[in-house]
Coordinates of C-alpha atoms (C1' of nucleotides) in Angstrom, one line a residue:
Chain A
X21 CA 26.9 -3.4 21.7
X22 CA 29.9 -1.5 20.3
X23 CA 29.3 1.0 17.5
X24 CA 32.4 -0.6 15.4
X25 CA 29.6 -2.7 13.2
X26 CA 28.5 0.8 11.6
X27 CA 31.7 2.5 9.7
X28 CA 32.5 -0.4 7.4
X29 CA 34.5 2.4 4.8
X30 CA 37.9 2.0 6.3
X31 CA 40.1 -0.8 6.6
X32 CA 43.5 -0.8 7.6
X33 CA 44.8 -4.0 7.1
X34 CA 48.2 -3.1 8.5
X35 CA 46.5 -2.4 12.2
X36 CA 44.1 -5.5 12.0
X37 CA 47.0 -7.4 11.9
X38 CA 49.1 -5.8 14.2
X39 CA 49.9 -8.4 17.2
X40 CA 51.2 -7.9 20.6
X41 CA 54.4 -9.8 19.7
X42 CA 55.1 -6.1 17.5
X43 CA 52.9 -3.8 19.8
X44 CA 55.0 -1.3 21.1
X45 CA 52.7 -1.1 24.1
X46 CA 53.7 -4.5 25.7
X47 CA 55.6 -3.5 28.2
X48 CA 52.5 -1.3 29.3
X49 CA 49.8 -3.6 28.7
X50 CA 48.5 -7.4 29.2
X51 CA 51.3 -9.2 27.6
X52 CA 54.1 -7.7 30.3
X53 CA 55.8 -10.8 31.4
X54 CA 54.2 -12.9 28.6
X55 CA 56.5 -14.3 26.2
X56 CA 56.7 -16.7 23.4
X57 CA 54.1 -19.6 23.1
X58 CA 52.2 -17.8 25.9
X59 CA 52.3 -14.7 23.9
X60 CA 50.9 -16.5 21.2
X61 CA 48.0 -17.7 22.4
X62 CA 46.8 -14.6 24.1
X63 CA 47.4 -12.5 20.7
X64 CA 44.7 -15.6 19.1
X65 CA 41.9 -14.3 21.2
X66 CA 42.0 -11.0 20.7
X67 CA 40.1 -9.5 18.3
X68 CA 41.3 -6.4 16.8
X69 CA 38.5 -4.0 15.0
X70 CA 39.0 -1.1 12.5
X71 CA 39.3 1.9 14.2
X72 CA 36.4 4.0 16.0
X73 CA 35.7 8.0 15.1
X74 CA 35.5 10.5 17.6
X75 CA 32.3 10.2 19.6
X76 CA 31.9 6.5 18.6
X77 CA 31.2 4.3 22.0
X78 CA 33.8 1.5 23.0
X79 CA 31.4 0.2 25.0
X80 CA 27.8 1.7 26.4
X81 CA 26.5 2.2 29.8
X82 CA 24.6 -1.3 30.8
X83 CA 25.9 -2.9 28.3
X84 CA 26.7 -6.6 28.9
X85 CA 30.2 -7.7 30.0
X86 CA 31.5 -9.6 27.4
X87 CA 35.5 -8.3 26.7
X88 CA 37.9 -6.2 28.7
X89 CA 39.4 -3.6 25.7
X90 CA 43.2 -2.3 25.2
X91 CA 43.5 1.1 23.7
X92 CA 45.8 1.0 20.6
X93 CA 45.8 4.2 19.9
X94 CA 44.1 7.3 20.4
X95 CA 42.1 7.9 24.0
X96 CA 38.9 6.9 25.4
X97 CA 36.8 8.7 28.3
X98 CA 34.9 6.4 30.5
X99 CA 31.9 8.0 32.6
X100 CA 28.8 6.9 34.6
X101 CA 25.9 8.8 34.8
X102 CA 24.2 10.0 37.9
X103 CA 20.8 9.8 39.4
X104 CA 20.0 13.1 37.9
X105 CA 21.0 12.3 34.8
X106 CA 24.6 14.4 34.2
X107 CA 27.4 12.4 33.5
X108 CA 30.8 12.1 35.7
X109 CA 33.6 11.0 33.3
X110 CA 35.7 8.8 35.8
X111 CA 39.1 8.5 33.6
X112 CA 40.8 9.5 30.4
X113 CA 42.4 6.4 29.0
X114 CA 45.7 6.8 26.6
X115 CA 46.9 3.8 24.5
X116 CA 48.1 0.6 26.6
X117 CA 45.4 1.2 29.3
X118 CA 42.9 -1.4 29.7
X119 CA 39.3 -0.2 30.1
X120 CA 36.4 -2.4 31.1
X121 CA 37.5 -3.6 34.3
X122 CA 34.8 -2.8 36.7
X123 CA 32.3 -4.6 34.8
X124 CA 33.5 -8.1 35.9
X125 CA 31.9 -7.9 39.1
X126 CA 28.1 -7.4 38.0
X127 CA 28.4 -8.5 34.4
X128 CA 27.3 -5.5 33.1
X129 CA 29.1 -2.0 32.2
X130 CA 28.6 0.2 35.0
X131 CA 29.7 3.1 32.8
X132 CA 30.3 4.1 29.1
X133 CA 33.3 4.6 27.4
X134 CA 33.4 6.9 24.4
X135 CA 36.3 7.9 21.6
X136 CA 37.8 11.2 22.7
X137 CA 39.5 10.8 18.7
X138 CA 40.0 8.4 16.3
X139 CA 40.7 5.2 18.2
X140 CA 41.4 1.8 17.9
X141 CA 41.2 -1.2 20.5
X142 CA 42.0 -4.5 20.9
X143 CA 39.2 -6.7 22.0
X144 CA 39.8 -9.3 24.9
X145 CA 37.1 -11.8 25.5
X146 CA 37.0 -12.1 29.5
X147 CA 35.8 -15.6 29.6
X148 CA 38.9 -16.8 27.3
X149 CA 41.1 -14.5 29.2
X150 CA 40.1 -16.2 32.3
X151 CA 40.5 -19.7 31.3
X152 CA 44.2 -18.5 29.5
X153 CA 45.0 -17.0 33.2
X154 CA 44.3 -20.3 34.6
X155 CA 47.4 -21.7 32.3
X156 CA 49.6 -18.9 32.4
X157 CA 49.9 -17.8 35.9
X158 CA 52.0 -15.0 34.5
X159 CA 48.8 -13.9 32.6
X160 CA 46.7 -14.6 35.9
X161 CA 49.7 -11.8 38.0
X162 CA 49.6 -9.7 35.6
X163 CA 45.7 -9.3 35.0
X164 CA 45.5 -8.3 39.0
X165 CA 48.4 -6.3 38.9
X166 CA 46.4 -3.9 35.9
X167 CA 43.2 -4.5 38.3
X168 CA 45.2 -3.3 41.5
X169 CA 47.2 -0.9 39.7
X170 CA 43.4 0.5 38.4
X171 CA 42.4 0.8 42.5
X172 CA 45.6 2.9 43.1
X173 CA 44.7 5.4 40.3
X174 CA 41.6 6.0 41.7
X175 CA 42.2 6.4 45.3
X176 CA 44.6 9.1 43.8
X177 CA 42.1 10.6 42.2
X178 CA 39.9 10.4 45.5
X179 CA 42.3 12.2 47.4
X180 CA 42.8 14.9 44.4
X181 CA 38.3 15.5 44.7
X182 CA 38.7 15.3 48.1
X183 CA 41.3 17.7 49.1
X184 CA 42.9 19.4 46.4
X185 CA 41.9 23.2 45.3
X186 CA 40.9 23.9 41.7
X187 CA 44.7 25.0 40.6
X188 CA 45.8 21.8 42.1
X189 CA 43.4 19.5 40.3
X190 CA 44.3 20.8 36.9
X191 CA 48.4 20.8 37.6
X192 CA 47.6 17.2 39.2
X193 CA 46.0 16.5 35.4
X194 CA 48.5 17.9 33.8
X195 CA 51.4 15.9 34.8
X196 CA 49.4 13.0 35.3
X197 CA 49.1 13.6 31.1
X198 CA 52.8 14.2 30.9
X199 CA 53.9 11.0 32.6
X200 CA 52.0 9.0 30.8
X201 CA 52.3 10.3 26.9
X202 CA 56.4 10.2 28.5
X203 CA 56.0 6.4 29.1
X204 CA 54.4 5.7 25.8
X205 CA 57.2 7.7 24.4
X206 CA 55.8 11.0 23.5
X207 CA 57.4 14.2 24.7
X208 CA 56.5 15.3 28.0
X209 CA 56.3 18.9 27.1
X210 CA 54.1 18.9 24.4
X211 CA 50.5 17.5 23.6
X212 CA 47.3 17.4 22.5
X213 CA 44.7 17.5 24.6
X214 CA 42.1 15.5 23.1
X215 CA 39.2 15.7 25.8
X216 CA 37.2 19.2 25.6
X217 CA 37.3 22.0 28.3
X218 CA 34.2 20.4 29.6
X219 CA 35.4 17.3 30.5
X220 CA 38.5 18.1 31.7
X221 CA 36.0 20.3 33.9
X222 CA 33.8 17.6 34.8
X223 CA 36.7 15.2 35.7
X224 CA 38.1 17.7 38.0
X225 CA 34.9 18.4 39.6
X226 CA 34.9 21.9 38.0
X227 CA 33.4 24.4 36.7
X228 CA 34.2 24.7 32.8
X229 CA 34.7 28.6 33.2
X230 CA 37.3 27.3 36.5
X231 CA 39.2 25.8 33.8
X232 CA 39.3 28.0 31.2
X233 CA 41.0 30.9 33.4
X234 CA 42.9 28.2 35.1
X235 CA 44.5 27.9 31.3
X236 CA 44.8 31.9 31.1
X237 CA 46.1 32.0 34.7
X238 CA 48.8 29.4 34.2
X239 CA 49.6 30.8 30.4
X240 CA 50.3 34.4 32.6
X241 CA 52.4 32.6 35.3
X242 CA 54.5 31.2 32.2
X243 CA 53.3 27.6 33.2
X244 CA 52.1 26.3 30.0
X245 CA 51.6 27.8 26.7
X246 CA 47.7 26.5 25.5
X247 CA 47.0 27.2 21.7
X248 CA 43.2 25.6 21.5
X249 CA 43.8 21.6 21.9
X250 CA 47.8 22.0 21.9
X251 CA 49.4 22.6 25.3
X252 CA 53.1 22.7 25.9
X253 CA 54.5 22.6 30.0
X254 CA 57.2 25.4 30.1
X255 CA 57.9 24.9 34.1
X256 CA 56.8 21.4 35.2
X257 CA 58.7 21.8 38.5
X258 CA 56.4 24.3 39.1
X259 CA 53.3 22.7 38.2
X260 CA 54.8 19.7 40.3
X261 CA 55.1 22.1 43.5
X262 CA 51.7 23.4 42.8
X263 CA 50.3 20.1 42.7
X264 CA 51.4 19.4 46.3
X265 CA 51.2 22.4 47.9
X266 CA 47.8 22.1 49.5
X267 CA 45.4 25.2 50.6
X268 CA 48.7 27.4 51.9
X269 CA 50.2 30.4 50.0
X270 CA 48.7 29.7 46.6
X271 CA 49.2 33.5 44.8
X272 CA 53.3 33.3 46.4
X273 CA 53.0 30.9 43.4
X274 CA 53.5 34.2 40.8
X275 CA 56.7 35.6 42.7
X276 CA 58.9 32.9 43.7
Chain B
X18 CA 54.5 -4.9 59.8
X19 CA 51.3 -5.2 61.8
X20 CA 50.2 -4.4 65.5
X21 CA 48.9 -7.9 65.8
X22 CA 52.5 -8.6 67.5
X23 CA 52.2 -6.3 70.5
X24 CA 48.9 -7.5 72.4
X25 CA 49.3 -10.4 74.3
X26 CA 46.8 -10.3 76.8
X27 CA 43.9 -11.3 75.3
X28 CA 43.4 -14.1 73.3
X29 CA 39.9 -15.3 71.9
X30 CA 40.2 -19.3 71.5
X31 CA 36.8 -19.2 69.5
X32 CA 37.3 -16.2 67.3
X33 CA 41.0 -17.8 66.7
X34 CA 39.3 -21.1 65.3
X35 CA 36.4 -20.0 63.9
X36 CA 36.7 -21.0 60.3
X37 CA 35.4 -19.9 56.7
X38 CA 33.1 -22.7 56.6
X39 CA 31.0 -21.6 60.2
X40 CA 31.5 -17.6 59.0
X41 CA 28.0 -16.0 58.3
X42 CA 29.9 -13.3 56.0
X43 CA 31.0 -16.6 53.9
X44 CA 28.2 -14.9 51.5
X45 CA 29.7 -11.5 51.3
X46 CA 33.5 -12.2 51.3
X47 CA 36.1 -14.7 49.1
X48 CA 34.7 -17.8 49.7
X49 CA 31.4 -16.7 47.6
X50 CA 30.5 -19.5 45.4
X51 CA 33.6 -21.9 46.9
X52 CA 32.6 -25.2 48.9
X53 CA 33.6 -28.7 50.3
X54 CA 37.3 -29.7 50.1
X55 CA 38.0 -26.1 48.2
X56 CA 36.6 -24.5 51.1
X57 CA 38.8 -26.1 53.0
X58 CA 41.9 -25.4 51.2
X59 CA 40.9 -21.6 51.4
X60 CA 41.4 -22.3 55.3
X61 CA 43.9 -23.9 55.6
X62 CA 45.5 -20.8 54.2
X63 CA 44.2 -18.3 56.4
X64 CA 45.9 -16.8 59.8
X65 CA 43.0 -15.7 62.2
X66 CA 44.7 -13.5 64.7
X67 CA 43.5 -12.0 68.4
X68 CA 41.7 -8.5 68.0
X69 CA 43.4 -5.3 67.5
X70 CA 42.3 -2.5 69.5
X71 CA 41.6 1.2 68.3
X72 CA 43.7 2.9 66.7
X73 CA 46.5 -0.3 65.5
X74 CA 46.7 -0.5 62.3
X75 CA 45.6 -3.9 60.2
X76 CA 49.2 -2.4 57.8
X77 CA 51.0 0.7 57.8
X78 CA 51.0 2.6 54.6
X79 CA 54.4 1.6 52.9
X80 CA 54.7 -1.9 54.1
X81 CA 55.6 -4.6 52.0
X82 CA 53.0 -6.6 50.7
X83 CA 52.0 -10.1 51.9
X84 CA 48.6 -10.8 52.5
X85 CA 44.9 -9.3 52.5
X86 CA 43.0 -9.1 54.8
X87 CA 39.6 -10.0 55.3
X88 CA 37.6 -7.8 58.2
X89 CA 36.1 -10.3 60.3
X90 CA 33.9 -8.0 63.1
X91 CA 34.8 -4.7 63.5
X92 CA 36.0 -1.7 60.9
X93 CA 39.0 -0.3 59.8
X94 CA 39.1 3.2 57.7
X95 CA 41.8 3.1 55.0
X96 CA 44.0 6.6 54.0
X97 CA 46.8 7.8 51.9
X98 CA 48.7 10.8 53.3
X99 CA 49.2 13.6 50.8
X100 CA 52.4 15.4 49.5
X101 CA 51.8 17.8 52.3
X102 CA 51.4 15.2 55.1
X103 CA 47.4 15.4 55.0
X104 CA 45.5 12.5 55.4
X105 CA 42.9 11.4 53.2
X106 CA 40.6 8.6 54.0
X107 CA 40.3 6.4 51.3
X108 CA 37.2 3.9 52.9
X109 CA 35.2 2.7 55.4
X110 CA 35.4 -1.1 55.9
X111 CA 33.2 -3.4 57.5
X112 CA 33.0 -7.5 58.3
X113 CA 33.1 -8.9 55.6
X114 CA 35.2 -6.4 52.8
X115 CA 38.7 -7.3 51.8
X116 CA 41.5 -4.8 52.3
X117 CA 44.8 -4.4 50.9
X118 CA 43.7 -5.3 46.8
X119 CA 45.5 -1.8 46.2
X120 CA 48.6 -3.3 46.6
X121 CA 49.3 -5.9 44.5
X122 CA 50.3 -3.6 41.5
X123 CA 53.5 -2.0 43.1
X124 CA 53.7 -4.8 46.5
X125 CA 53.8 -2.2 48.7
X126 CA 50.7 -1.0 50.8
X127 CA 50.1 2.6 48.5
X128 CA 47.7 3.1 51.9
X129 CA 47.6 2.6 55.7
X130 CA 44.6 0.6 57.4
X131 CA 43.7 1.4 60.6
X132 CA 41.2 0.0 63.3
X133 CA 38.3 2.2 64.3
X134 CA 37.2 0.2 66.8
X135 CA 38.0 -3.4 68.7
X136 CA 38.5 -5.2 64.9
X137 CA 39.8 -8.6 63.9
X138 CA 40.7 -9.4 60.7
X139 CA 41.3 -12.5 58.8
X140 CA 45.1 -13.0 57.4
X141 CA 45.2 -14.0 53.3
X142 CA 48.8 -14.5 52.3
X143 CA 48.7 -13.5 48.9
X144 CA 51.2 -16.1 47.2
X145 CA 49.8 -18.9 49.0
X146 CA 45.8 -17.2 47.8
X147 CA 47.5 -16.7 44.2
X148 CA 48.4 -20.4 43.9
X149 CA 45.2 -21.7 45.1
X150 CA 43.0 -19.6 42.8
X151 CA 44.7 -21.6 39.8
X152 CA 43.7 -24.2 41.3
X153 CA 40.2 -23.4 42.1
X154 CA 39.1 -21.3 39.3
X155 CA 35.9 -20.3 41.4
X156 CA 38.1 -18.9 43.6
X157 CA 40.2 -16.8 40.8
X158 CA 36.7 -15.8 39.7
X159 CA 35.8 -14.6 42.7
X160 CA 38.8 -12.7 43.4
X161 CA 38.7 -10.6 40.2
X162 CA 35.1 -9.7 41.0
X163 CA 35.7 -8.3 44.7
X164 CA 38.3 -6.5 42.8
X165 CA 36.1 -5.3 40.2
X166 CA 33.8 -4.4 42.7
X167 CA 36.2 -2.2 44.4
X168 CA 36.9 -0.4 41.5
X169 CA 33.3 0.3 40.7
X170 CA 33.2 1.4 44.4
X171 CA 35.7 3.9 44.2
X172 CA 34.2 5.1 40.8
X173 CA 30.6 5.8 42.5
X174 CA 33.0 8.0 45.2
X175 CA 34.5 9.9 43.1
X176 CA 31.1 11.1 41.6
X177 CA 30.4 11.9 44.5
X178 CA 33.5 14.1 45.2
X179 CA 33.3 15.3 41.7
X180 CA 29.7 16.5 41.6
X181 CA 27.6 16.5 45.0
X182 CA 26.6 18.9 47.6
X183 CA 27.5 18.4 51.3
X184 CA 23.8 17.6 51.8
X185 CA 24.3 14.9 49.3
X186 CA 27.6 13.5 50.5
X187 CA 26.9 12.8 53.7
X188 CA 23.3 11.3 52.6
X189 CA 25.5 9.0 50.5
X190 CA 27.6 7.8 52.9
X191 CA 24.5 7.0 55.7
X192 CA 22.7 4.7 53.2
X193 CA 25.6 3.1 52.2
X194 CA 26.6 2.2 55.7
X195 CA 23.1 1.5 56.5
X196 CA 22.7 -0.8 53.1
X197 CA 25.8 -2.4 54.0
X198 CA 24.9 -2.9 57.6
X199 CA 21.7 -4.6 56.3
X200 CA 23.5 -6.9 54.0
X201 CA 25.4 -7.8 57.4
X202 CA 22.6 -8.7 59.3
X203 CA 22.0 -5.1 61.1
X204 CA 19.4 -2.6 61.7
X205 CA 19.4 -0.4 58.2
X206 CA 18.3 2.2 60.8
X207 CA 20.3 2.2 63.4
X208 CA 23.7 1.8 64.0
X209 CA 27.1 3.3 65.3
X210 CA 29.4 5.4 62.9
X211 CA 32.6 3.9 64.4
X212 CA 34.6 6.7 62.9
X213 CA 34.8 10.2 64.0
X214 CA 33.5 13.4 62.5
X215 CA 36.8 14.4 61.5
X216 CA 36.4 11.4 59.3
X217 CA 33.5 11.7 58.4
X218 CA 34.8 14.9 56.9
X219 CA 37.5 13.4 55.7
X220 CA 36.3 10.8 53.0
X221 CA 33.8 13.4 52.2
X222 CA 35.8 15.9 51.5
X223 CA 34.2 18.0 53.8
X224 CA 35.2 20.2 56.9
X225 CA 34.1 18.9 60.5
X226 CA 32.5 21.7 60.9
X227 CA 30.4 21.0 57.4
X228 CA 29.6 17.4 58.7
X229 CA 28.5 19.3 62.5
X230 CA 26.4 21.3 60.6
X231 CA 24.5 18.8 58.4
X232 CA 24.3 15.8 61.6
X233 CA 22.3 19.1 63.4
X234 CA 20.5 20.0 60.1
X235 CA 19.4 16.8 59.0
X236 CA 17.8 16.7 62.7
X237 CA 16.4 19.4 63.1
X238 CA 14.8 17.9 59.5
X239 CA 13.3 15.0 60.7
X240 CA 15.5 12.6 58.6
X241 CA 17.7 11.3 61.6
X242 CA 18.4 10.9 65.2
X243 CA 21.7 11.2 66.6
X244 CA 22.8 11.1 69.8
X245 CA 27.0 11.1 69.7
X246 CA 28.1 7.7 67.4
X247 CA 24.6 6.7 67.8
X248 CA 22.7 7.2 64.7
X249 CA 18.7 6.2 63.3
X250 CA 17.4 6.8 60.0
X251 CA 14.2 8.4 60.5
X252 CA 13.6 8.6 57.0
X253 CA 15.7 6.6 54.7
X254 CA 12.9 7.9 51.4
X255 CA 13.5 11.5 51.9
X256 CA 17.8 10.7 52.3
X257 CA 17.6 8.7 49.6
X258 CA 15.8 11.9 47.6
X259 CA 18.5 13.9 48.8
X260 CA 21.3 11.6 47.0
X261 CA 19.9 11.9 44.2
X262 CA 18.7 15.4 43.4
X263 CA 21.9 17.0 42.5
X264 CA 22.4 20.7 42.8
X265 CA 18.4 21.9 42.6
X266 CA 16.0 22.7 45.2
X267 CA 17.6 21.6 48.1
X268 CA 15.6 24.0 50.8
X269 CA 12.6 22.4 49.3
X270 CA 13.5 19.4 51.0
X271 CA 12.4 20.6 54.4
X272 CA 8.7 21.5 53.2
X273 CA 8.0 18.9 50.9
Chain C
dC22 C1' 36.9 14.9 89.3
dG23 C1' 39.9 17.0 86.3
dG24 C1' 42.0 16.9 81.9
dT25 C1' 41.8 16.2 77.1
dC26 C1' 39.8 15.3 73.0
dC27 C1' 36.0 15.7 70.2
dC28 C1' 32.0 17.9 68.9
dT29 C1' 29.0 21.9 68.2
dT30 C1' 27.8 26.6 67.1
dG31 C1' 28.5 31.4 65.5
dA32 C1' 30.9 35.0 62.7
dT33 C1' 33.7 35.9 58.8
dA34 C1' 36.4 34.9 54.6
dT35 C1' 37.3 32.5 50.3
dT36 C1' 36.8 29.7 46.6
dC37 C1' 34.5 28.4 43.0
dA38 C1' 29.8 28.0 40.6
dT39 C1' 26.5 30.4 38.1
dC40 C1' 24.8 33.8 35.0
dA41 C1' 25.5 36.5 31.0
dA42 C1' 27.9 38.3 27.1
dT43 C1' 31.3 37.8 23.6
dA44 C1' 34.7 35.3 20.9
dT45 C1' 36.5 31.5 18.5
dC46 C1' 36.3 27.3 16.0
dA47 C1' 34.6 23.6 12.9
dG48 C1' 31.7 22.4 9.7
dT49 C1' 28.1 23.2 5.7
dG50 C1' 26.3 24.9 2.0
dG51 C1' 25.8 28.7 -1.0
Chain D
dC2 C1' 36.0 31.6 -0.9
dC3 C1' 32.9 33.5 2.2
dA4 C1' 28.7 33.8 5.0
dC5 C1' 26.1 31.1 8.3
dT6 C1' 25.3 27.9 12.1
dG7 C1' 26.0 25.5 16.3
dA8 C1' 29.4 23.9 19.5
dT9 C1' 33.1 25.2 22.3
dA10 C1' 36.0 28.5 24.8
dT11 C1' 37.0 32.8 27.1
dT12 C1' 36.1 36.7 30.1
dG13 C1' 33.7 39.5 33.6
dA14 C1' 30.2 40.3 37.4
dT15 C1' 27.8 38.3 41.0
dG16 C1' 26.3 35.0 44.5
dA17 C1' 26.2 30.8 47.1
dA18 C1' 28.3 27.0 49.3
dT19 C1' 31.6 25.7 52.3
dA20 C1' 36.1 26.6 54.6
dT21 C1' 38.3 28.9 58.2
dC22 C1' 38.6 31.1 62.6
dA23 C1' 37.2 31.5 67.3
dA24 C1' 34.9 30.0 71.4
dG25 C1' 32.3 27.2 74.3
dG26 C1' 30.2 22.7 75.7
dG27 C1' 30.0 17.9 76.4
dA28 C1' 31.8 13.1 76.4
dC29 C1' 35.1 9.9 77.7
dC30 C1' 39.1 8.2 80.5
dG31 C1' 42.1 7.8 83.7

DNA sequence: CGGTCCCTTGATATTCATCAATATCAGTGG
DNA sequence: CCACTGATATTGATGAATATCAAGGGACCG
């Protein structure tokens, strides 16, 4: 069950109609390589709802698989929970991203995925999808190419839990942020951080404090200026070298 | 490039012609759900070659992309290297799992796959797998679940990256083997870890001397046995506790 | 049997989590 | 507009978990 079936006060007819054939996101999303006719038909069976508020679920934890989701715009964090009940948010997911993915295997939603702000998605029923993949090969390539490209991210991210010390983690985030508000064609430099101190604490494997005077570190190393939500990358080749640098030399960081 | 090329000597008439249809891991691996002529076509398409040895790789991290590979008897530990050369395991892989889904997205391996022990592995050439499953929808299906399944694997790793104790990492890792040697057709209770402390250490994120510590710990406890790569789960209830309790209590374990 | 690699064990160092206190922010209602 | 409330963020002090360093012991392989 999605929450969208509560909030029936605002309708934006302008996004409802909005199809991929005009979606500035193409070139990131489903439709890459999909053109005309082909294009058509995968724009009928997506649903697109009125936009979700922040704290609003895209989907819940167990819930039944019944869609694969393309963020429109705003960002989603998706998260299981553990044994012991705390919750591990496993990514932050910016518009073009599909989300949903790792529910095709056991039919069910092995984790939740929850509006960081106001959000809207585009709905893609998976058994359609699958039968439009059989006819468009294109659709089919494309459709394991997300899926593969999804396995890539999080091996990354393995190796960033695994290996990488707290200053690395958050640099690693950082960029990670910049890259991809750059390829949706925001600046690099400057953003809004949507997801709370917390979770950027808990995706790291963190401590919230950690982060917090990771922020005031950086802001003193002239890093990044951080105003509350708003953070701005005044030396990203920095932040690049620091992401890389492993265990070795970390406070020669300040002088050279 | 593969090793495959450089071994000669031995050559395994009956593991060279053994075929989906007489493979008892027919359950566990692509052709799930897949029978009769389709079963055949699946094949037709696959390249059985001699065993590598130790150490050869199944694909060197940067190759281009052609096939996946299907593990067959053996295992083969995955890894990316880091910007500062490091290695970071990625997975363990046993008969049965499918290697090399990471690499679709960009065609190029994004990780190396090397053989722990004597290993052979069944060759999937991708375009020739790609045109079949539009043929055989069951076998498109199937495909997108063992990727979906992947992913969910690598999210259930990175919690435990993100939020567990050493205790609890390496309890992790000994059921899942031990779960996964099950669904195999081995002892749950006693196998041998193919793979070295140092990997161990590794995938956990841990130090060899961490993992040491824990093997002697956990002995001294009562929960397991080991003797070198030799390893038996005394008590799989009281590991299986250990997974799950998160940071509380842990010295309790050894009284309770 | 000798060499090398891998593993184990102990002593010490470091990073980061935890605890506790304060500060700031976003709403809410007076 | 301002005081109040709860959530979120920052900052400092302390401690615990685990890495690192150093040395010895055992297994495997020719």
């Amino acid at each position: 069950m999605t929450d969208t079936g509560h909030h029936h006060k605002i309708i934006d007819i302008s996004s409802v109609k909005q199809a991929c054939s005009g979606c500035s996101l193409q070139q990131l999303c489903l439709p890459l390589g999909i053109n005309g006719d082909d294009l058509q038909r995968l724009d009928a069976l997506i649903k697109r709802h009125r936009p979700l508020t922040r704290g609003h679920h895209v989907f819940h934890l167990g819930d039944e698989f019944r869609a694969l989701y393309a963020i429109r715009c705003g960002s989603v964090k998706t998260y299981t929970i553990t044994e012991d009940g705390s919750e591990q948010i496993t990514g932050f997911h910016l518009p073009g991203e599909i989300i949903g993915l790792d529910a095709i295997n056991s039919n069910r939603h092995p984790c939740g995925a929850k509006a960081l702000e106001t959000t809207s998605v585009c709905d893609i029923p998976f058994n359609r999808l699958e039968e439009l993949a059989l006819l468009i090969p294109d659709l089919g390539r494309q459709l394991l190419r997300i899926m593969s490209r999804e396995i890539q991210a999080d091996e990354e991210l393995l190796t960033l839990l695994g290996k990488k010390s707290a200053e690395e983690r958050l640099a690693s985030l950082l960029l990670s942020l910049s890259k991809r508000f750059q390829q949706r064609g925001f600046s690099p430099r400057e953003f809004r951080l949507s997801m709370s101190r917390n979770d950027i604490g808990n995706y790291l494997g963190l401590a919230v404090e950690t982060v917090s005077r990771l922020f005031t570190r950086f802001q003193q190393q002239g890093l990044i200026e951080v105003q509350n939500k708003y953070i701005r990358l005044q030396n990203m080749e920095q932040l690049q070298e620091i992401t890389g640098l492993g265990a070795c030399g970390k406070t020669q960081l300040a002088e050279g």
